[in-house]
XYZ file of C-alpha atoms in Angstrom:
667
model
C -14.198 9.638 25.715
C -13.471 8.560 22.121
C -10.163 7.010 23.116
C -11.945 4.667 25.524
C -14.284 3.508 22.746
C -11.301 2.681 20.544
C -9.671 0.772 23.403
C -12.829 -1.249 23.916
C -12.823 -2.034 20.196
C -9.248 -3.327 20.506
C -10.229 -5.484 23.495
C -13.244 -6.850 21.595
C -11.076 -7.731 18.598
C -8.589 -9.537 20.844
C -11.445 -11.418 22.509
C -12.678 -12.483 19.066
C -9.162 -13.658 18.205
C -9.097 -15.856 21.310
C -12.623 -17.164 20.692
C -11.722 -18.027 17.097
C -9.237 -20.687 18.246
C -11.882 -23.203 19.423
C -14.642 -21.917 17.098
C -12.594 -22.409 13.927
C -13.133 -26.177 14.183
C -16.880 -25.752 13.667
C -18.751 -24.943 10.486
C -20.033 -21.403 10.198
C -17.280 -20.006 12.423
C -16.127 -17.725 9.607
C -19.487 -15.914 9.581
C -19.361 -15.353 13.352
C -15.750 -14.170 13.487
C -15.800 -12.039 10.345
C -19.262 -10.670 11.111
C -18.227 -9.692 14.635
C -14.987 -8.171 13.355
C -16.901 -6.123 10.804
C -19.300 -4.746 13.404
C -16.443 -3.796 15.742
C -14.593 -2.069 12.900
C -17.770 -0.189 12.009
C -18.017 1.110 15.593
C -14.347 2.094 15.490
C -14.861 3.863 12.160
C -17.804 5.930 13.405
C -15.955 6.797 16.610
C -12.858 7.888 14.673
C -14.934 10.091 12.371
C -16.594 11.685 15.409
C -13.172 12.328 16.970
C -11.724 14.096 13.896
C -12.812 17.640 14.843
C -12.523 17.026 18.599
C -9.629 17.911 20.893
C -6.983 15.243 21.577
C -7.772 12.861 24.430
C -5.143 10.935 26.376
C -5.237 8.084 28.840
C -2.671 6.235 30.957
C -3.174 2.503 31.443
C -1.498 0.422 34.197
C 0.014 -1.935 31.635
C 3.399 -2.341 30.023
C 6.758 -1.565 31.593
C 6.915 -1.035 35.399
C 6.799 2.643 36.261
C 5.885 3.626 32.702
C 2.534 2.083 31.914
C 0.887 2.476 28.555
C 0.111 5.938 27.229
C -2.633 6.216 24.588
C -3.806 9.274 22.708
C -6.483 9.933 20.122
C -5.858 13.093 18.132
C -6.852 14.187 14.641
C -3.940 12.388 12.943
C -4.679 9.130 14.752
C -8.375 9.521 13.933
C -7.684 9.877 10.182
C -5.693 6.655 10.037
C -8.024 4.836 12.433
C -10.873 5.676 10.071
C -8.870 4.249 7.140
C -7.914 1.050 8.986
C -11.406 0.432 10.358
C -13.002 1.125 6.972
C -10.664 -1.413 5.374
C -11.336 -3.858 8.206
C -15.103 -3.551 7.870
C -14.957 -4.026 4.080
C -12.559 -6.990 4.337
C -14.745 -8.622 6.997
C -17.878 -8.270 4.860
C -16.046 -9.711 1.875
C -14.615 -12.567 3.954
C -18.022 -13.738 5.213
C -18.529 -15.251 1.778
C -14.924 -15.666 0.650
C -13.769 -17.199 3.943
C -16.058 -20.198 3.692
C -13.730 -21.596 1.015
C -10.618 -21.397 3.217
C -8.806 -24.729 3.364
C -7.596 -24.211 6.940
C -9.712 -21.570 8.730
C -7.897 -22.245 12.003
C -4.789 -20.637 10.494
C -6.647 -17.459 9.445
C -9.565 -16.731 11.776
C -7.632 -16.108 15.041
C -5.069 -13.810 13.453
C -7.434 -11.654 11.374
C -9.009 -9.706 14.294
C -5.653 -9.705 16.121
C -4.082 -8.032 13.087
C -6.689 -5.273 13.141
C -6.319 -4.826 16.912
C -2.540 -4.435 16.592
C -2.870 -1.794 13.862
C -5.287 0.179 16.025
C -2.906 -0.062 18.978
C -0.084 1.432 16.912
C -2.305 4.348 15.934
C -3.339 5.005 19.551
C 0.101 4.592 21.153
C 1.469 7.699 22.871
C 4.823 6.286 23.940
C 7.602 4.490 22.097
C 7.214 1.202 23.975
C 3.498 0.860 23.211
C 4.099 1.895 19.599
C 6.808 -0.715 19.053
C 4.848 -3.395 20.905
C 1.824 -2.847 18.652
C 4.108 -2.693 15.616
C 5.626 -6.093 16.419
C 2.249 -7.708 17.113
C 1.017 -6.307 13.794
C 4.027 -7.832 12.021
C 3.640 -11.231 13.693
C -0.106 -11.439 13.057
C 0.311 -10.530 9.390
C 3.219 -12.998 9.099
C 0.951 -15.765 10.374
C -1.697 -14.770 7.808
C 0.851 -14.797 4.981
C 1.860 -18.297 6.109
C -1.740 -19.543 6.218
C -1.249 -21.719 3.137
C 2.003 -23.141 4.502
C 2.114 -26.186 2.218
C 3.295 -24.069 -0.700
C 7.078 -23.598 -0.695
C 6.705 -20.145 -2.289
C 4.436 -19.030 0.571
C 6.916 -20.237 3.195
C 9.690 -18.319 1.459
C 7.515 -15.195 1.232
C 6.672 -15.416 4.949
C 10.336 -15.816 5.887
C 11.442 -12.811 3.812
C 8.571 -10.755 5.200
C 9.510 -11.631 8.775
C 13.160 -10.688 8.186
C 12.218 -7.353 6.591
C 9.684 -6.613 9.336
C 12.282 -7.302 12.015
C 14.803 -5.052 10.289
C 12.250 -2.230 10.015
C 11.271 -2.574 13.674
C 14.957 -2.460 14.662
C 15.466 0.788 12.732
C 12.404 2.334 14.375
C 13.706 1.196 17.755
C 16.962 3.023 17.052
C 15.019 6.137 16.011
C 13.009 6.138 19.235
C 16.148 5.372 21.213
C 17.861 8.478 19.848
C 14.750 10.557 20.537
C 14.496 9.204 24.087
C 18.225 9.666 24.660
C 17.891 13.410 24.299
C 14.572 13.595 26.148
C 15.107 11.100 28.961
C 11.696 9.476 28.437
C 9.810 7.397 25.861
C 6.498 9.254 26.246
C 5.598 11.149 23.075
C 4.669 14.245 25.099
C 8.238 14.426 26.426
C 9.778 13.639 23.038
C 7.907 16.568 21.477
C 9.301 18.954 24.065
C 12.903 17.761 23.536
C 13.137 17.376 19.776
C 16.718 16.737 18.586
C 18.491 19.192 16.332
C 21.213 19.126 13.714
C 22.850 15.831 12.842
C 20.903 13.868 15.448
C 17.586 14.998 13.991
C 18.744 14.048 10.500
C 19.756 10.564 11.687
C 16.340 10.070 13.301
C 14.642 11.199 10.087
C 16.540 8.665 7.969
C 15.948 5.882 10.492
C 12.229 6.658 10.493
C 12.172 6.806 6.688
C 13.902 3.416 6.425
C 12.016 1.761 9.287
C 8.537 2.880 8.264
C 9.427 2.737 4.561
C 10.316 -0.941 4.793
C 6.803 -1.687 6.060
C 5.184 0.675 3.547
C 7.109 -0.691 0.556
C 9.429 2.157 -0.414
C 12.122 1.293 -2.929
C 14.549 -0.438 -2.332
C 12.915 -1.811 0.845
C 9.985 -3.289 -1.070
C 11.320 -6.836 -1.555
C 8.813 -8.504 0.791
C 5.680 -6.885 -0.584
C 5.290 -8.593 -4.011
C 5.988 -11.935 -2.328
C 3.718 -11.623 0.710
C 0.612 -10.158 -0.915
C 0.061 -12.999 -3.423
C 0.738 -15.589 -0.690
C -1.921 -14.277 1.705
C -5.678 -14.847 1.271
C -7.233 -12.108 -0.856
C -9.059 -10.319 1.979
C -5.808 -10.338 3.982
C -3.885 -9.028 0.956
C -6.389 -6.171 0.747
C -5.983 -5.405 4.440
C -2.189 -5.472 4.245
C -2.048 -3.271 1.155
C -4.802 -0.842 2.105
C -4.415 -0.823 5.903
C -0.993 -1.934 7.099
C 0.953 0.204 4.640
C -1.038 3.229 5.875
C -0.031 2.413 9.442
C 3.566 2.589 8.203
C 2.837 5.971 6.586
C 1.360 7.088 9.905
C 4.533 6.035 11.714
C 6.679 8.204 9.463
C 4.285 11.155 9.673
C 4.138 10.909 13.467
C 7.930 11.026 13.783
C 8.830 13.452 10.989
C 6.020 15.980 11.403
C 5.286 15.672 15.126
C 8.105 14.325 17.283
C 11.062 15.817 15.388
C 9.858 19.396 15.685
C 10.276 22.039 12.961
C 11.886 20.510 9.842
C 15.173 21.600 8.294
C 15.113 23.081 4.800
C 16.505 19.918 3.161
C 14.459 17.230 4.956
C 11.894 17.026 2.196
C 14.462 16.318 -0.533
C 15.313 12.648 0.268
C 11.656 11.882 0.999
C 10.608 13.479 -2.286
C 13.312 11.747 -4.332
C 12.649 8.295 -2.860
C 8.902 8.745 -3.262
C 9.170 9.736 -6.939
C 11.560 6.867 -7.734
C 9.291 4.431 -5.881
C 6.248 5.577 -7.853
C 7.886 5.056 -11.256
C 9.651 1.794 -10.447
C 6.586 0.355 -8.735
C 4.334 0.810 -11.750
C 7.048 -0.441 -14.110
C 7.371 -3.573 -11.988
C 3.577 -3.987 -12.157
C 3.616 -3.753 -15.940
C 6.010 -6.702 -16.165
C 3.902 -9.130 -14.111
C 1.569 -11.851 -15.366
C 0.316 -12.786 -11.886
C -2.731 -10.607 -11.105
C -2.134 -10.273 -7.362
C 1.595 -9.699 -7.848
C 0.839 -6.866 -10.287
C -1.508 -5.313 -7.723
C 1.187 -5.641 -5.053
C 3.658 -3.699 -7.191
C 0.949 -1.124 -7.834
C 0.784 -0.626 -4.064
C 4.449 0.344 -4.160
C 3.654 2.964 -6.813
C 0.886 4.531 -4.746
C 3.020 4.569 -1.600
C 5.541 6.521 -3.658
C 2.850 9.065 -4.571
C 1.961 9.474 -0.887
C 5.600 10.058 0.046
C 5.956 12.623 -2.741
C 3.190 14.575 -1.009
C 4.878 14.163 2.374
C 8.216 15.311 0.959
C 6.562 18.374 -0.550
C 4.887 19.156 2.777
C 8.238 18.968 4.596
C 9.931 21.182 2.005
C 7.192 23.824 2.033
C 6.846 23.841 5.826
C 10.595 24.205 6.357
C 10.666 27.232 4.055
C 7.745 29.013 5.692
C 5.201 28.230 2.925
C 2.527 26.964 5.290
C -0.400 27.118 2.875
C 1.503 25.115 0.269
C 2.580 22.656 2.957
C -1.051 22.213 4.010
C -2.026 21.543 0.383
C 0.710 18.905 -0.060
C -0.068 17.157 3.235
C -3.798 17.164 2.445
C -3.035 15.552 -0.924
C -0.951 12.858 0.787
C -3.614 12.022 3.370
C -6.337 12.116 0.703
C -4.374 9.716 -1.467
C -3.837 7.416 1.516
C -7.627 7.165 1.851
C -8.137 6.795 -1.890
C -5.570 4.035 -2.161
C -7.238 2.204 0.710
C -10.539 2.306 -1.184
C -9.565 1.269 -4.679
C -6.766 -1.117 -3.711
C -9.095 -2.994 -1.350
C -11.558 -3.229 -4.225
C -8.867 -4.449 -6.626
C -7.691 -7.201 -4.289
C -11.284 -8.218 -3.642
C -11.769 -8.436 -7.399
C -8.589 -10.488 -7.744
C -9.900 -12.850 -5.071
C -13.200 -13.129 -6.921
C -11.352 -13.963 -10.145
C -9.252 -16.552 -8.319
C -12.358 -18.133 -6.786
C -14.327 -18.058 -10.035
C -11.564 -19.475 -12.239
C -9.028 -21.120 -9.946
C -6.129 -19.105 -11.373
C -4.647 -15.627 -11.117
C -2.390 -15.991 -14.175
C -3.524 -13.286 -16.581
C -2.216 -15.297 -19.535
C -4.947 -17.910 -18.817
C -7.827 -15.490 -18.233
C -9.995 -13.376 -20.506
C -13.667 -12.914 -21.333
C -14.749 -12.841 -17.677
C -17.039 -9.872 -18.249
C -19.697 -12.336 -19.474
C -19.462 -14.853 -16.630
C -18.714 -12.316 -13.839
C -20.502 -9.079 -14.854
C -20.805 -7.549 -11.363
C -17.167 -8.213 -10.539
C -16.202 -6.814 -13.945
C -18.157 -3.599 -13.271
C -16.620 -3.120 -9.807
C -13.128 -3.795 -11.155
C -13.727 -1.303 -13.972
C -14.484 1.396 -11.396
C -11.368 0.475 -9.407
C -9.124 0.416 -12.490
C -10.427 3.820 -13.578
C -9.963 5.226 -10.072
C -6.381 4.014 -9.656
C -5.609 5.309 -13.168
C -6.598 8.802 -11.896
C -9.489 9.249 -14.309
C -12.077 11.898 -13.362
C -14.571 12.031 -11.790
C -13.283 9.233 -9.517
C -11.338 9.691 -6.308
C -7.851 8.829 -7.558
C -7.851 11.858 -9.834
C -8.537 14.337 -7.017
C -5.612 13.433 -4.769
C -3.137 13.237 -7.650
C -4.450 16.542 -9.014
C -3.922 18.139 -5.589
C -0.370 16.773 -5.542
C 0.345 18.343 -8.929
C -1.171 21.621 -7.717
C 1.320 21.563 -4.843
C 4.166 20.830 -7.270
C 3.197 23.900 -9.299
C 3.891 26.054 -6.217
C 7.544 24.948 -6.074
C 8.970 27.994 -7.964
C 8.283 30.032 -4.823
C 10.714 27.915 -2.778
C 13.751 29.986 -1.770
C 16.317 27.134 -1.703
C 17.718 25.960 -5.033
C 17.861 22.284 -4.083
C 14.109 21.773 -3.613
C 13.360 24.241 -6.402
C 15.213 21.992 -8.882
C 14.190 18.645 -7.398
C 10.434 19.264 -7.207
C 9.909 19.729 -10.987
C 11.946 16.573 -11.637
C 9.786 14.696 -9.144
C 6.704 16.118 -10.846
C 7.892 14.798 -14.215
C 8.455 11.351 -12.702
C 5.019 11.497 -11.106
C 3.438 12.360 -14.470
C 5.280 9.411 -16.031
C 4.043 7.131 -13.251
C 0.461 8.316 -13.802
C 0.645 7.567 -17.539
C 2.200 4.152 -16.937
C -0.439 3.369 -14.288
C -3.177 3.977 -16.850
C -1.422 1.611 -19.269
C -0.957 -0.940 -16.497
C -4.631 -1.115 -15.612
C -5.837 -1.045 -19.198
C -3.606 -4.111 -19.575
C -4.978 -5.775 -16.446
C -8.638 -5.139 -17.198
C -8.356 -5.939 -20.882
C -6.542 -9.243 -20.463
C -8.659 -10.441 -17.528
C -12.191 -9.346 -18.455
C -12.242 -8.612 -22.194
C -11.556 -10.737 -25.250
C -12.215 -14.468 -25.188
C -11.306 -17.038 -22.533
C -7.726 -18.220 -22.933
C -8.190 -21.427 -20.941
C -10.950 -23.857 -19.926
C -10.806 -22.407 -16.404
C -11.714 -18.956 -17.734
C -14.426 -20.400 -19.975
C -16.077 -22.085 -16.959
C -15.853 -19.065 -14.635
C -18.712 -18.171 -12.316
C -19.698 -15.157 -10.226
C -18.868 -15.024 -6.528
C -21.224 -14.881 -3.539
C -23.403 -11.925 -2.572
C -21.328 -10.956 0.475
C -18.255 -10.475 -1.677
C -20.229 -8.602 -4.328
C -21.738 -6.308 -1.675
C -18.274 -5.424 -0.356
C -16.989 -4.684 -3.866
C -19.991 -2.595 -4.883
C -19.841 -0.655 -1.614
C -16.199 0.267 -2.192
C -16.956 1.175 -5.813
C -19.651 3.550 -4.562
C -17.204 5.132 -2.116
C -14.693 5.651 -4.946
C -17.359 7.589 -6.837
C -18.518 9.567 -3.779
C -14.981 10.588 -2.786
C -14.431 11.734 -6.364
C -17.548 13.894 -6.676
C -17.518 15.132 -3.045
C -13.799 15.726 -2.395
C -14.469 18.821 -0.336
C -15.968 16.653 2.409
C -12.749 14.632 2.662
C -10.539 17.724 2.521
C -12.439 19.389 5.367
C -12.409 16.133 7.358
C -8.615 15.776 7.306
C -8.048 19.517 7.828
C -7.713 19.266 11.664
C -4.906 16.720 11.287
C -3.169 18.869 8.671
C -3.454 21.984 10.821
C -2.034 20.189 13.850
C 1.053 19.135 11.881
C 1.907 22.143 9.665
C 0.028 24.912 11.489
C -2.129 25.659 8.440
C -5.016 24.147 6.530
C -6.609 24.381 3.125
C -9.495 26.848 2.837
C -12.854 25.333 3.856
C -14.417 23.673 0.831
C -17.933 22.997 2.109
C -19.311 26.409 1.159
C -18.094 26.551 -2.440
C -20.647 26.585 -5.227
C -21.572 23.333 -6.967
C -19.361 21.337 -4.583
C -16.199 22.609 -6.282
C -12.779 22.504 -4.616
C -10.387 25.440 -4.767
C -6.986 24.385 -3.382
C -5.177 27.741 -3.739
C -7.298 30.471 -5.336
C -10.262 30.465 -7.705
C -8.313 32.424 -10.313
C -5.535 29.803 -10.248
C -7.277 26.432 -10.354
C -10.470 24.668 -9.323
C -12.142 21.323 -9.886
C -15.704 20.074 -9.761
C -16.173 16.315 -9.810
C -19.961 16.555 -9.807
C -20.048 18.613 -12.993
C -17.579 16.235 -14.642
C -19.804 13.298 -13.719
C -22.911 15.068 -15.026
C -21.107 15.939 -18.261
C -19.937 12.345 -18.775
C -23.390 10.906 -18.079
C -25.153 13.561 -20.146
C -22.871 13.305 -23.179
C -22.926 9.491 -23.111
C -26.715 9.446 -22.749
C -27.171 11.981 -25.529
C -24.893 10.034 -27.862
C -26.766 6.784 -27.130
C -30.086 8.535 -27.785
C -28.872 9.961 -31.101
C -27.514 6.615 -32.238
C -30.710 4.742 -31.364
C -32.911 7.487 -32.824
C -31.185 8.233 -36.114
C -28.971 5.229 -36.886
C -29.981 2.706 -39.489
C -31.940 -0.246 -38.180
C -30.516 -2.538 -40.836
C -28.598 -5.439 -39.290
C -25.257 -6.192 -40.880
C -23.099 -9.114 -39.913
C -19.425 -9.574 -40.619
C -16.330 -11.206 -39.214
C -14.825 -9.709 -36.067
C -11.739 -7.574 -36.480
C -8.785 -9.939 -36.395
C -6.032 -7.382 -35.595
C -4.279 -8.375 -38.806
C -4.199 -12.080 -37.921
C -6.403 -14.271 -40.127
C -6.124 -17.152 -37.658
C -9.028 -16.781 -35.231
C -7.430 -18.989 -32.549
C -7.410 -17.942 -28.924
C -3.625 -17.701 -28.848
C -3.653 -14.876 -31.393
C -5.199 -12.532 -28.834
C -3.091 -9.920 -27.142
C -1.853 -11.373 -23.877
C -0.545 -9.648 -20.765
C 3.055 -10.213 -21.895
C 2.501 -8.963 -25.431
C 0.707 -5.854 -24.139
C 3.693 -5.001 -21.922
C 6.342 -5.844 -24.510
C 6.895 -2.302 -25.911
C 7.220 -0.800 -22.433
C 9.400 -3.707 -21.311
C 11.775 -3.168 -24.209
C 12.041 0.555 -23.492
C 12.491 0.427 -19.711
C 12.975 -3.190 -18.716
C 16.317 -3.833 -20.389
C 18.020 -1.094 -18.399
C 16.085 -1.088 -15.123
C 15.240 -4.770 -14.704
C 17.818 -6.550 -16.847
C 14.993 -7.961 -18.999
C 16.255 -10.605 -21.416
C 14.182 -12.379 -24.069
C 15.285 -15.718 -25.499
C 13.451 -17.269 -28.432
C 14.144 -20.841 -29.501
C 12.807 -21.447 -33.009
C 13.311 -25.029 -34.326
C 14.362 -25.371 -37.984
C 11.841 -26.456 -40.639
C 10.867 -30.083 -40.232
C 11.688 -30.158 -36.516
C 8.545 -31.048 -34.542
C 9.698 -29.474 -31.305
C 7.629 -26.406 -30.292
C 9.065 -22.918 -30.366
C 9.878 -21.495 -26.946
C 9.945 -17.982 -25.572
C 11.714 -17.375 -22.255
C 11.627 -13.994 -20.503
C 13.911 -13.237 -17.558
C 13.362 -10.147 -15.398
C 15.351 -9.461 -12.247
C 14.724 -7.083 -9.379
C 17.801 -4.815 -9.209
C 17.287 -4.238 -5.484
C 17.156 -7.986 -4.866
C 20.127 -8.806 -7.079
C 22.263 -5.838 -6.109
C 21.422 -5.375 -2.426
C 19.733 -8.308 -0.719
C 21.522 -11.272 -2.272
C 25.042 -9.867 -1.598
C 23.925 -8.942 1.926
C 22.567 -12.459 2.516
C 25.794 -14.008 1.236
C 27.833 -11.748 3.517
C 25.728 -12.655 6.539
C 26.073 -16.341 5.693
C 29.874 -16.100 5.475
C 30.106 -14.033 8.660
C 27.880 -16.446 10.565
C 30.073 -19.305 9.419
C 33.137 -17.606 10.799
C 31.375 -16.567 14.001
C 30.394 -20.193 14.522
C 33.875 -20.760 15.946
C 32.955 -18.648 18.990
C 30.899 -21.460 20.496
C 34.023 -23.596 20.881
C 36.136 -21.082 22.874
C 37.571 -21.778 26.290
C 36.234 -20.118 29.433
C 39.220 -17.742 29.527
C 38.517 -16.456 26.066
C 34.822 -16.043 26.861
C 35.750 -13.932 29.892
C 38.116 -11.906 27.731
C 35.365 -11.216 25.204
C 32.971 -10.130 27.954
C 35.611 -7.805 29.424
C 36.364 -6.298 26.011
C 32.666 -5.703 25.325
C 32.283 -4.012 28.721
C 35.212 -1.674 28.035
C 33.806 -0.841 24.604
C 30.381 0.033 26.042
C 31.941 2.224 28.712
C 33.914 4.088 26.038
C 30.727 4.631 24.013
C 28.923 5.979 27.081
C 31.824 8.280 27.873
C 31.873 9.680 24.340
C 28.087 10.068 24.369
C 28.206 12.023 27.627
């Protein structure tokens, strides 16, 4: 049974985590642990792919709560996300064989890396609320320990603390959601919850709890505060796994509740999901454009792509609730496809950021530049990833975003006026996010790899090891393959889509020239292979014509100075100067961006200073006031520990009466 294979993979990962505790003290332990983890993830990946078209398999284990046990289930939806997580785990393990040898304290990373992967797999296999939440908490704790690996840095300790608080809050909201589902069903098994789906107000409350609980782990605005802090703090292969894998587990949690356990959706359920997703996409990429830290910019880009995924999920809910099953299947396919695509190119981007950090010792884009000469293979792989995440054809990012826009174009057929008006607005925001994403990654690639080195560290850069390069080139190849063979991916996720919305996209395998036809051939179609052949053919023809007919006379002249006669390194466009026009348009209103320039008078030898201040509106407007309120309340509640025994008994009696009243009203 495929589910048994996945369980054995989880057990093997946990055994590796235990073995890593004593092994981490010895040299070469990273190769053993990461190599073993990669092989286990590869087995899990192949097993998940084999289980995609198969019927669901379930198993009851004599573990967990007395009388309940642990219910596990491998269906098409679980298989899709297991394939994503195991693919990310295998790539991160291969990368870490070389990258991990430079870890300052391997004992703080090696045991938790396989445990993190095991916990994510357990969440995806869980078939009852207790097992789901148990795996969710282990996943949070393991990733918290990995974020805190470099604990000597005060910023990393702060990031780990905020991440732990946000993870606990998200788990609490999911616990409430499952509690409400179990309250109406009388059991925590998913099979029972499906048969007793809540209706009306109760269903809406569960939907919002699931959106907030899973959205906090995924990085939805305004629950994203932990993500840009935790990703830069963690080692680069862990950052890739958190961004590409853990956020997809959060997406899975929302999909499992909203599309499976809650039953048929109401007509308006897709509207909040769609609105939050569109706002998250735009704000995430705007945040990324303001950052000078390479890994922090990539973390904010994760927020943008999570928003795109939730736009697809919101569209699928809206279409399914209004009886448009084919359109719902298209939107859900686009969301799942983009989840896979984001896992591919975001893993590659974080691997590239780790390579840059290892080769130069810095991730500050203002101190980089010219790395294409010292790190040509990394530069090529990062170019593929930047083009893919910018949704340029024929790479994979274009296909999933194009499918999402094709679903948006079907919105005029919606009968309700609310979704009919909201979907075009969300489409406009999504188009804006796509344009800003292209600008964001032109900025990142240009300032990091092009131009001239802006610091001695960049001038002395060197290429990384072969293991890391192999992982990056492998992911770059997958980005190309998923872009020119999208029909294979669409047909692979079709069983999961059909199980959730009772419809699927037309089979794409038999279309001519590997084209994809999401709705009808007369309406729209796309062929990534022909686009690739056209790009290669036109570029090759142009190169041939230039070399054949151009003049062979060599002319030398000064390089274009962009209007600046001073050829100093500081006259180059930097990351901040590239983002300045966009910052002045959007940042002043959305992020409270303030620029302060101190220019000494003539004759004053003090240097001029430029200070830029950007604030996170969610942090300033939501989390800081909440933290201050909790601090004041805790100060007042501190008096409770000095009460007399009579007052303690009175408080206990009052709490008992209150609980009895709640139970009476509930009944």
